Amino acid sequence: MIKYISMLLALCIVFLVMQTSMLARFGPFGFTANLIAFVVFFTIITGKRRSPYGLTAALFGGILLDFFSELPFGVWTGGFFSVWVFISLILKSHVQIPFFEKQ
Amino acid sequence: MNLISQEVRSVMYNLLSPMQEAVWKGSGGMQDFAIGLFHAGNLRSENEKLRDENLQLVQELVQLRVIAKENAELRSVLDAGLREEFSLLLAPIVGKLIGEDTILVRLPEGKEVKEGTAVITAGRVAVGKIVQVAGRIARVQLLSHDQVKTDVEIQKNSAQGVSSEHILTGVAKGQGRGALFLDLVPRDEMLEPDSILVTSNLGDVFPSSFLVGQIENIQKDDAAPFQQATIRSFFDLQDTQAVFLMTPL
């Protein structure tokens, strides 16, 4: 588990660097792909219900985005945490997502 | 919370800036490679050369207009030469904030730079101003940032060439995502497409006559007291590796 979480954190940092340098430079019309959001959503959706991976990705990814955003600190973290709560605790309790979830 | 966050953000900027700077520089090479792969010949280098020459010519034209105007006003004064009042510090671009028109630049060692410092390119194009200094990293709010308004002077494409009879001014407002538009130009004034916008000495950040952009689409409403226009900015983030900070001498 520690190995997986470490990889997740490293991936978030690499994506953050790419997102704030290379992708920010070449984004069409000023738009930049939010790679960290993609990692967070993917981890939450594919993870098991109450899995620590989704929560870790949401909190760490949110904090990283908060560092490199002009929004008040905590907006991204709070947003991702809300998404995790919604998908992982509410949606997966009531909706079967057989393609992603293997419980 | 926000005070704490500024300090913590400063630490993060300084921690990640070496990696960001390397990727920013490397991505310039990648862009060259990609364009070279898909386009024949050396179109890119020629394009850059022509663009630089064009900017220089535009700047010379603006300078000629300004000098002609100043000459008319200051001819009787003996020491009326244009004096350099600023020193320029080179600052490589490190990265860009997410979803915002704010870039991060690395400050030169041993130099004190304050918030509010004007930032320009080598082609004397106005870039923005420093809004936060965090160690050796500074945040630069671009002119296209949605909270930035810049006083500009409109250089008309007059058929008579250099003309100093009437100064037309307006305000360039940032719209985010690299977009700028011109506002507060009285409806009675004649705006022309492709007119060049330069910074005005009415503003508190830039000295006068730094390039801002060119007028594109003019929107004139008979009911509104002012006319507006979209601006094609001269600052291109994709082709810029470093900027200059204008610090007072």
Short mmCIF file of C-alpha atoms in Angstrom, two decimals, chain B residues 123-217:
data_model
loop_
_atom_site.label_atom_id
_atom_site.label_comp_id
_atom_site.label_asym_id
_atom_site.label_seq_id
_atom_site.Cartn_x
_atom_site.Cartn_y
_atom_site.Cartn_z
CA GLY B 123 11.23 43.43 -27.77
CA ARG B 124 9.95 46.13 -25.37
CA VAL B 125 6.56 44.47 -25.12
CA ALA B 126 4.72 45.07 -21.84
CA VAL B 127 4.17 41.74 -20.05
CA GLY B 128 2.72 42.59 -16.64
CA LYS B 129 3.74 43.41 -13.12
CA ILE B 130 5.13 41.53 -10.14
CA VAL B 131 2.43 40.87 -7.54
CA GLN B 132 4.36 38.69 -5.12
CA VAL B 133 8.00 37.99 -4.37
CA ALA B 134 8.62 34.61 -2.75
CA GLY B 135 12.33 34.06 -2.16
CA ARG B 136 13.90 33.86 -5.59
CA ILE B 137 10.59 33.31 -7.34
CA ALA B 138 8.18 36.10 -8.26
CA ARG B 139 4.61 35.93 -9.45
CA VAL B 140 3.92 38.11 -12.47
CA GLN B 141 0.35 39.07 -13.28
CA LEU B 142 0.05 39.34 -17.07
CA LEU B 143 -1.78 42.19 -18.78
CA SER B 144 -4.39 39.63 -19.84
CA HIS B 145 -5.17 38.72 -16.22
CA ASP B 146 -8.84 39.44 -15.55
CA GLN B 147 -7.99 41.78 -12.66
CA VAL B 148 -5.53 43.91 -14.61
CA LYS B 149 -6.35 47.21 -16.30
CA THR B 150 -3.70 49.13 -18.20
CA ASP B 151 -3.86 52.68 -19.48
CA VAL B 152 -2.94 52.67 -23.16
CA GLU B 153 -2.32 55.17 -25.89
CA ILE B 154 -3.65 54.38 -29.35
CA GLN B 155 -1.22 55.07 -32.16
CA LYS B 156 -3.38 55.76 -35.19
CA ASN B 157 -2.35 54.41 -38.56
CA SER B 158 -2.37 57.88 -39.98
CA ALA B 159 -1.73 58.33 -43.68
CA GLN B 160 0.27 61.42 -42.82
CA GLY B 161 2.82 59.35 -40.96
CA VAL B 162 4.04 60.66 -37.63
CA SER B 163 1.27 62.63 -36.06
CA SER B 164 1.21 64.21 -32.66
CA GLU B 165 -1.81 66.42 -32.91
CA HIS B 166 -4.21 64.31 -30.88
CA ILE B 167 -3.55 61.68 -28.24
CA LEU B 168 -6.20 58.99 -28.08
CA THR B 169 -6.22 56.95 -24.89
CA GLY B 170 -8.15 54.02 -23.53
CA VAL B 171 -7.91 51.19 -21.05
CA ALA B 172 -6.77 47.67 -21.93
CA LYS B 173 -8.65 45.24 -19.73
CA GLY B 174 -7.55 41.65 -19.23
CA GLN B 175 -10.14 38.96 -19.76
CA GLY B 176 -8.11 35.93 -18.75
CA ARG B 177 -6.74 33.14 -20.94
CA GLY B 178 -4.55 35.55 -22.86
CA ALA B 179 -7.40 37.77 -24.03
CA LEU B 180 -7.40 41.57 -23.86
CA PHE B 181 -9.94 44.15 -24.88
CA LEU B 182 -9.86 47.90 -25.25
CA ASP B 183 -12.43 49.97 -23.39
CA LEU B 184 -13.24 53.56 -22.41
CA VAL B 185 -12.56 55.03 -25.82
CA PRO B 186 -15.13 57.79 -26.43
CA ARG B 187 -17.70 56.89 -29.06
CA ASP B 188 -16.91 59.98 -31.13
CA GLU B 189 -13.29 58.99 -31.64
CA MET B 190 -12.30 57.12 -34.79
CA LEU B 191 -10.75 53.75 -34.02
CA GLU B 192 -8.95 51.91 -36.80
CA PRO B 193 -8.21 48.18 -37.01
CA ASP B 194 -4.52 47.29 -36.68
CA SER B 195 -3.80 50.47 -34.74
CA ILE B 196 -0.99 49.91 -32.29
CA LEU B 197 -1.53 50.23 -28.56
CA VAL B 198 1.30 51.33 -26.32
CA THR B 199 1.43 51.96 -22.60
CA SER B 200 0.47 55.43 -21.51
CA ASN B 201 2.22 57.53 -18.91
CA LEU B 202 -1.14 57.81 -17.15
CA GLY B 203 -0.61 54.33 -15.69
CA ASP B 204 1.33 53.66 -12.51
CA VAL B 205 3.25 50.55 -13.61
CA PHE B 206 4.74 51.13 -17.05
CA PRO B 207 6.49 54.15 -18.48
CA SER B 208 5.00 55.34 -21.73
CA SER B 209 5.40 53.77 -25.17
CA PHE B 210 5.85 50.09 -24.38
CA LEU B 211 4.08 47.83 -26.87
CA VAL B 212 0.82 46.22 -25.79
CA GLY B 213 -0.96 44.96 -28.90
CA GLN B 214 -2.96 45.76 -32.00
CA ILE B 215 -6.65 46.52 -32.36
CA GLU B 216 -8.64 43.69 -33.97
CA ASN B 217 -12.43 43.85 -33.92
#
